[in-house]
Amino acid sequence: MDDLEKAILISFDESGTLDSGLKSQAVTFCQQVKENPSICSICIEKLCFCELFQIQFWCLQTLHEVIKVKYGSMSFEEKSYIRKSVFSMACFEAFDDKCTVRVLESPAFIKNKLAQVFVTLIYFEYPLIWSSVFLDILPHLSKGAVVIDMFCRVLNALDDELISMDYPRTQEEVAVAGRVKDAMRLQGIAQIVKAWYDIVSTYKNSDPELCTTVLDCTRRYISWIDIGLIVNEVFLPRLFELILVNGPPEQLRGAAAGCVLAVVSKRMDPQAKLSLLKNLQISRVFGLISEDNDPEFVSSIAAMLTGYAVEVLDCSKRLVSEDAKVVSIELLDEVLPTVFYVIQNCEVDATFSIVQFLSGYVSNMKTLSQLRDQQLFHISRILEVILTQIRYDPTFRNNLDVLDKIGVEEEDRMLEFRKDLFVLLRNVGRVAPEITQCFIRNSLASAVASSSDRNVEEVEAALSLLYALGESMSDGAMRAGILGELVTELLSTRFPCHSNRLVALVYLETIARYMKFVQENTQYIPSVLAAFLDERGIYHPNIHVSRRASYLFMRVVKLLKSNLVPFIEMILQSLQDVVARFTSMNFGSKELSGSEDGTHIFEAIGLLIGMEDVPLEKQSDYLSSLLAPLCRQVETSLMNAKVLSPEESPAKIANIQQIIMAINALSKGFSERLVTASRPAIGVMFKQTLDVLVQILVIFPKVEPLRSKVMSFIHRMVDTLGASVFPFLPKAMEQLLAESEPKEMVAFLLLLNQLICKFNTLVWDILEEVFPVIAGRVFSAIQRLAGSVPETNTEEFRELQELQKALYTFLHVITTHDLSSVFLSPKSRDYLNPMMHMLLHASCHHKDILVRKAGVQIFTRLIKDWCTGPYGEEKVPGFRSFIMDAFATNCCLYSVLDKSFEFGDANTVTLR
């Protein structure tokens, strides 16, 4: 064993016992050998004498690389030597009298690599240099299975590496593939097809595995060779003979079916295709679809029949003659029952293709003025297929109910799997609405009456059909016909399996989807409320259901709103237990574990009691009964905050946090007009609440979740209380400004933006006080950003970037709301110069074009505010010259010439 062989073995070693330095040296040595001008001869010599697979693979891989890169610079003699050597190896010949090793006796991965080398030669030499390559190899097929197998590997590699369009190709590769196919059509492919046929005929009994390999290879080439080479009185009958006779192994029969599928899928003139499909007499194979046959074989037949059905449907779309339409309809009517049987009864890989075909079949029906009885029957069968396919496997019932890891995976899988089926359902619903709705009604009735071991899955599937159908229904369709009856039955039916999570969820989702019907038929409101307010909804034992029910109930209230006024007392009575959890001092964070379901209930209550239809006295009582205990709980927690133990503190903070969210949600139902104009007493309650919640910022100044929630409530009160919120702002802002971390400052700037946008110049006094504080802190923070390395991507860096953007937005809001005079106040004057230079830099150089746009707009507004006229007195001394000398030159000229400026971007219009 020479040094190269040792180095190759070391470089391939995966045992982990060799020194990494030694392995690195071996790899380096091998790379150096590849640079040897005689490397091809070295590799071929090794292949002639060495039986070690690692060395064989390295030599073939190196040959492949060298030919691919250096073929153009090789001498004629070297090319000829490589060609002769590779051809001899592939044909099981000794290309040298001293050769003792046959590569074809090596494992499959070595033969595949040899095939890859062979194809690389074809790429460069066929047909101009080596025009007879395929004819040269055919005589060697008589040597038996070993050469036939290699021949198939070469053809497969040719398809993978060059011909198949399933892989991305360069323009050069596409051109070479076209040249190769054209040459093979003129010379070689007919002989190859005859060789395929002869091999299958000869070996079908003695070596069916070899025949399977040959037919798998044949299938790849059918798409582009002359179809007459396969569809004739010899080859096609042989394929059907293999498919239909029980003797051959299932793999061989499946390979033959794959060839037939390739035949029916071949692109051709639609009239010729229809004649071909008719002459196939495909009904011969229908009987092979049975549970007695091998699943893989059944899957092959299913794929063949689906492909056949797809092509018949395509012909029916493309042909306009009545005779062709009749033939295609007959062929579809013939094959569809078997397609339905396959998808409903067999575990096959063709399920997705079948669903796609059925979608195309139904879409084609949209063009028909009237459906035939047979087509209506097919529609019913399609609905049965959908129902069967969307049904959960009872094996996973418990997993799905408790939603463990297996249950989550199964639910996610089914969610994805159902998408196309529900699209199909909605299309069927448009083509045949009455049949679809009758089918769903019957399915529901059947599911309710089914045995308990199947009840859950059948009820869930039937309800899911009704839910999915509603997505595409118009308001008019929801109110009329069978669908109205369906919704009525849904509301009146008590399902035995309602305790199951999946059934309960889809039941509530379906009711919520069909609320348009309830809006028009208010007599069903009590039934809807009962479904959400009893153990089927908010009080369902499964926490996932109760949480979702809370959210859906809030949506229902939003939709029905004034229709629910007569039911407010009953609703509040039913929700007492839920509300009590929030007004209890013992309420802890564990009960909420990642959920905000309670806030949805409070939002729903707020929407109900916040309507002007509710009498003032009752409205005040309702609101007081909710706000008073919640505020007392907060006040008690704040009083006891200093004596809380470390173990108690997190639970109490979580408790306060949840109360703030509940109050915030409750306030969403009250409009500004109601609380400030028509019923100011309601506004007083919210002011008192705000006063209590602002105290949280004093007692817990550094607890970010509480700061965030109080800030959110202040946002809400700005919209709800209007200008009457002003007296509470100084104290709140003082506490909010106590913390100056970038994240907190961004949130504070957003609050100021809201105030400015809502009240305009009324907030001048507030801005005069806070702007100097903001400018001092933010400008210094942004200086840290300017000093950072551009590649920095730390959390701090990202927060500073967000702060920078928030600042530019804040300045933009100030200037566009007639508040630029704030910059000139005595307290803010010191920050004017650094602000101008910061804005100038952003307008000229910021990488975000939106920030540059904002900067230019700020300057445009300042020019309007501060430059009264060409000869007038300067409002801001030096500003005009700054604009002319710095802004006009740097921003309006140089920045536009910068390569980062894109004239095609709509955002640059302002900068031009």
PDB file of C-alpha atoms in Angstrom, residues 643-754:
ATOM      1  CA  VAL A 643     -44.144  43.317  54.038  1.00  0.00           C
ATOM      2  CA  LEU A 644     -44.405  40.753  51.225  1.00  0.00           C
ATOM      3  CA  SER A 645     -41.992  37.831  51.459  1.00  0.00           C
ATOM      4  CA  PRO A 646     -39.920  36.883  48.383  1.00  0.00           C
ATOM      5  CA  GLU A 647     -42.178  33.833  47.938  1.00  0.00           C
ATOM      6  CA  GLU A 648     -45.393  35.898  47.988  1.00  0.00           C
ATOM      7  CA  SER A 649     -44.229  38.789  45.824  1.00  0.00           C
ATOM      8  CA  PRO A 650     -44.369  37.113  42.344  1.00  0.00           C
ATOM      9  CA  ALA A 651     -47.907  35.831  42.928  1.00  0.00           C
ATOM     10  CA  LYS A 652     -49.154  39.232  44.126  1.00  0.00           C
ATOM     11  CA  ILE A 653     -47.506  41.036  41.211  1.00  0.00           C
ATOM     12  CA  ALA A 654     -49.100  38.575  38.794  1.00  0.00           C
ATOM     13  CA  ASN A 655     -52.416  39.148  40.537  1.00  0.00           C
ATOM     14  CA  ILE A 656     -52.164  42.945  40.146  1.00  0.00           C
ATOM     15  CA  GLN A 657     -51.068  42.537  36.543  1.00  0.00           C
ATOM     16  CA  GLN A 658     -54.123  40.452  35.745  1.00  0.00           C
ATOM     17  CA  ILE A 659     -56.459  42.924  37.467  1.00  0.00           C
ATOM     18  CA  ILE A 660     -55.057  45.804  35.370  1.00  0.00           C
ATOM     19  CA  MET A 661     -55.672  43.779  32.197  1.00  0.00           C
ATOM     20  CA  ALA A 662     -59.220  43.002  33.321  1.00  0.00           C
ATOM     21  CA  ILE A 663     -59.999  46.681  34.032  1.00  0.00           C
ATOM     22  CA  ASN A 664     -58.384  47.666  30.729  1.00  0.00           C
ATOM     23  CA  ALA A 665     -60.519  45.146  28.866  1.00  0.00           C
ATOM     24  CA  LEU A 666     -63.659  46.287  30.719  1.00  0.00           C
ATOM     25  CA  SER A 667     -63.090  49.906  29.681  1.00  0.00           C
ATOM     26  CA  LYS A 668     -63.079  49.024  25.956  1.00  0.00           C
ATOM     27  CA  GLY A 669     -66.871  48.956  25.962  1.00  0.00           C
ATOM     28  CA  PHE A 670     -67.188  52.613  27.004  1.00  0.00           C
ATOM     29  CA  SER A 671     -66.975  55.414  24.460  1.00  0.00           C
ATOM     30  CA  GLU A 672     -65.458  58.834  25.108  1.00  0.00           C
ATOM     31  CA  ARG A 673     -68.788  60.523  24.356  1.00  0.00           C
ATOM     32  CA  LEU A 674     -70.589  58.419  26.965  1.00  0.00           C
ATOM     33  CA  VAL A 675     -68.110  58.903  29.831  1.00  0.00           C
ATOM     34  CA  THR A 676     -67.412  62.618  29.237  1.00  0.00           C
ATOM     35  CA  ALA A 677     -70.637  64.045  27.840  1.00  0.00           C
ATOM     36  CA  SER A 678     -73.782  61.978  28.231  1.00  0.00           C
ATOM     37  CA  ARG A 679     -72.871  60.146  31.474  1.00  0.00           C
ATOM     38  CA  PRO A 680     -69.986  61.873  33.276  1.00  0.00           C
ATOM     39  CA  ALA A 681     -70.647  59.839  36.431  1.00  0.00           C
ATOM     40  CA  ILE A 682     -69.235  56.833  34.573  1.00  0.00           C
ATOM     41  CA  GLY A 683     -66.160  58.910  33.734  1.00  0.00           C
ATOM     42  CA  VAL A 684     -65.665  59.682  37.434  1.00  0.00           C
ATOM     43  CA  MET A 685     -65.424  55.934  38.171  1.00  0.00           C
ATOM     44  CA  PHE A 686     -62.716  55.488  35.558  1.00  0.00           C
ATOM     45  CA  LYS A 687     -60.812  58.537  36.873  1.00  0.00           C
ATOM     46  CA  GLN A 688     -60.859  57.047  40.357  1.00  0.00           C
ATOM     47  CA  THR A 689     -59.629  53.763  38.934  1.00  0.00           C
ATOM     48  CA  LEU A 690     -56.843  55.507  37.043  1.00  0.00           C
ATOM     49  CA  ASP A 691     -55.787  57.299  40.211  1.00  0.00           C
ATOM     50  CA  VAL A 692     -55.494  53.933  42.001  1.00  0.00           C
ATOM     51  CA  LEU A 693     -53.551  52.248  39.184  1.00  0.00           C
ATOM     52  CA  VAL A 694     -51.067  55.098  38.845  1.00  0.00           C
ATOM     53  CA  GLN A 695     -50.062  54.361  42.454  1.00  0.00           C
ATOM     54  CA  ILE A 696     -48.674  51.041  41.191  1.00  0.00           C
ATOM     55  CA  LEU A 697     -45.910  52.991  39.425  1.00  0.00           C
ATOM     56  CA  VAL A 698     -44.944  54.541  42.766  1.00  0.00           C
ATOM     57  CA  ILE A 699     -44.886  51.305  44.783  1.00  0.00           C
ATOM     58  CA  PHE A 700     -43.417  49.063  42.040  1.00  0.00           C
ATOM     59  CA  PRO A 701     -41.271  51.465  39.957  1.00  0.00           C
ATOM     60  CA  LYS A 702     -38.955  48.792  38.575  1.00  0.00           C
ATOM     61  CA  VAL A 703     -41.393  45.944  37.839  1.00  0.00           C
ATOM     62  CA  GLU A 704     -41.521  46.087  34.036  1.00  0.00           C
ATOM     63  CA  PRO A 705     -44.683  43.943  33.504  1.00  0.00           C
ATOM     64  CA  LEU A 706     -46.658  46.227  35.839  1.00  0.00           C
ATOM     65  CA  ARG A 707     -45.257  49.386  34.196  1.00  0.00           C
ATOM     66  CA  SER A 708     -46.232  47.996  30.808  1.00  0.00           C
ATOM     67  CA  LYS A 709     -49.782  47.155  31.888  1.00  0.00           C
ATOM     68  CA  VAL A 710     -50.341  50.545  33.582  1.00  0.00           C
ATOM     69  CA  MET A 711     -48.991  52.265  30.473  1.00  0.00           C
ATOM     70  CA  SER A 712     -51.470  50.292  28.370  1.00  0.00           C
ATOM     71  CA  PHE A 713     -54.303  51.394  30.665  1.00  0.00           C
ATOM     72  CA  ILE A 714     -53.224  55.040  30.377  1.00  0.00           C
ATOM     73  CA  HIS A 715     -53.362  54.664  26.583  1.00  0.00           C
ATOM     74  CA  ARG A 716     -56.895  53.354  26.966  1.00  0.00           C
ATOM     75  CA  MET A 717     -57.924  56.189  29.299  1.00  0.00           C
ATOM     76  CA  VAL A 718     -56.598  58.805  26.861  1.00  0.00           C
ATOM     77  CA  ASP A 719     -59.109  57.488  24.337  1.00  0.00           C
ATOM     78  CA  THR A 720     -61.879  56.994  26.894  1.00  0.00           C
ATOM     79  CA  LEU A 721     -61.615  60.066  29.169  1.00  0.00           C
ATOM     80  CA  GLY A 722     -60.376  62.534  26.574  1.00  0.00           C
ATOM     81  CA  ALA A 723     -59.017  65.815  27.946  1.00  0.00           C
ATOM     82  CA  SER A 724     -60.217  64.976  31.445  1.00  0.00           C
ATOM     83  CA  VAL A 725     -57.240  62.609  31.694  1.00  0.00           C
ATOM     84  CA  PHE A 726     -54.833  65.590  31.898  1.00  0.00           C
ATOM     85  CA  PRO A 727     -54.795  65.998  35.704  1.00  0.00           C
ATOM     86  CA  PHE A 728     -53.508  62.448  36.081  1.00  0.00           C
ATOM     87  CA  LEU A 729     -50.702  62.721  33.511  1.00  0.00           C
ATOM     88  CA  PRO A 730     -48.024  64.681  35.446  1.00  0.00           C
ATOM     89  CA  LYS A 731     -47.802  62.121  38.242  1.00  0.00           C
ATOM     90  CA  ALA A 732     -47.887  59.190  35.795  1.00  0.00           C
ATOM     91  CA  MET A 733     -45.220  60.726  33.582  1.00  0.00           C
ATOM     92  CA  GLU A 734     -42.993  61.525  36.515  1.00  0.00           C
ATOM     93  CA  GLN A 735     -43.004  57.831  37.472  1.00  0.00           C
ATOM     94  CA  LEU A 736     -42.669  56.579  33.899  1.00  0.00           C
ATOM     95  CA  LEU A 737     -39.675  58.824  33.295  1.00  0.00           C
ATOM     96  CA  ALA A 738     -37.994  57.534  36.428  1.00  0.00           C
ATOM     97  CA  GLU A 739     -36.736  54.587  34.373  1.00  0.00           C
ATOM     98  CA  SER A 740     -34.721  55.489  31.280  1.00  0.00           C
ATOM     99  CA  GLU A 741     -33.929  52.122  29.707  1.00  0.00           C
ATOM    100  CA  PRO A 742     -34.362  52.206  25.896  1.00  0.00           C
ATOM    101  CA  LYS A 743     -37.310  49.802  25.899  1.00  0.00           C
ATOM    102  CA  GLU A 744     -39.211  51.854  28.524  1.00  0.00           C
ATOM    103  CA  MET A 745     -38.410  55.099  26.733  1.00  0.00           C
ATOM    104  CA  VAL A 746     -39.802  53.765  23.437  1.00  0.00           C
ATOM    105  CA  ALA A 747     -43.078  52.930  25.186  1.00  0.00           C
ATOM    106  CA  PHE A 748     -43.142  56.416  26.774  1.00  0.00           C
ATOM    107  CA  LEU A 749     -42.633  58.107  23.386  1.00  0.00           C
ATOM    108  CA  LEU A 750     -45.540  56.127  21.963  1.00  0.00           C
ATOM    109  CA  LEU A 751     -47.764  57.471  24.751  1.00  0.00           C
ATOM    110  CA  LEU A 752     -46.670  61.028  23.989  1.00  0.00           C
ATOM    111  CA  ASN A 753     -47.357  60.474  20.280  1.00  0.00           C
ATOM    112  CA  GLN A 754     -50.893  59.396  21.148  1.00  0.00           C
TER     113      GLN A 754
END
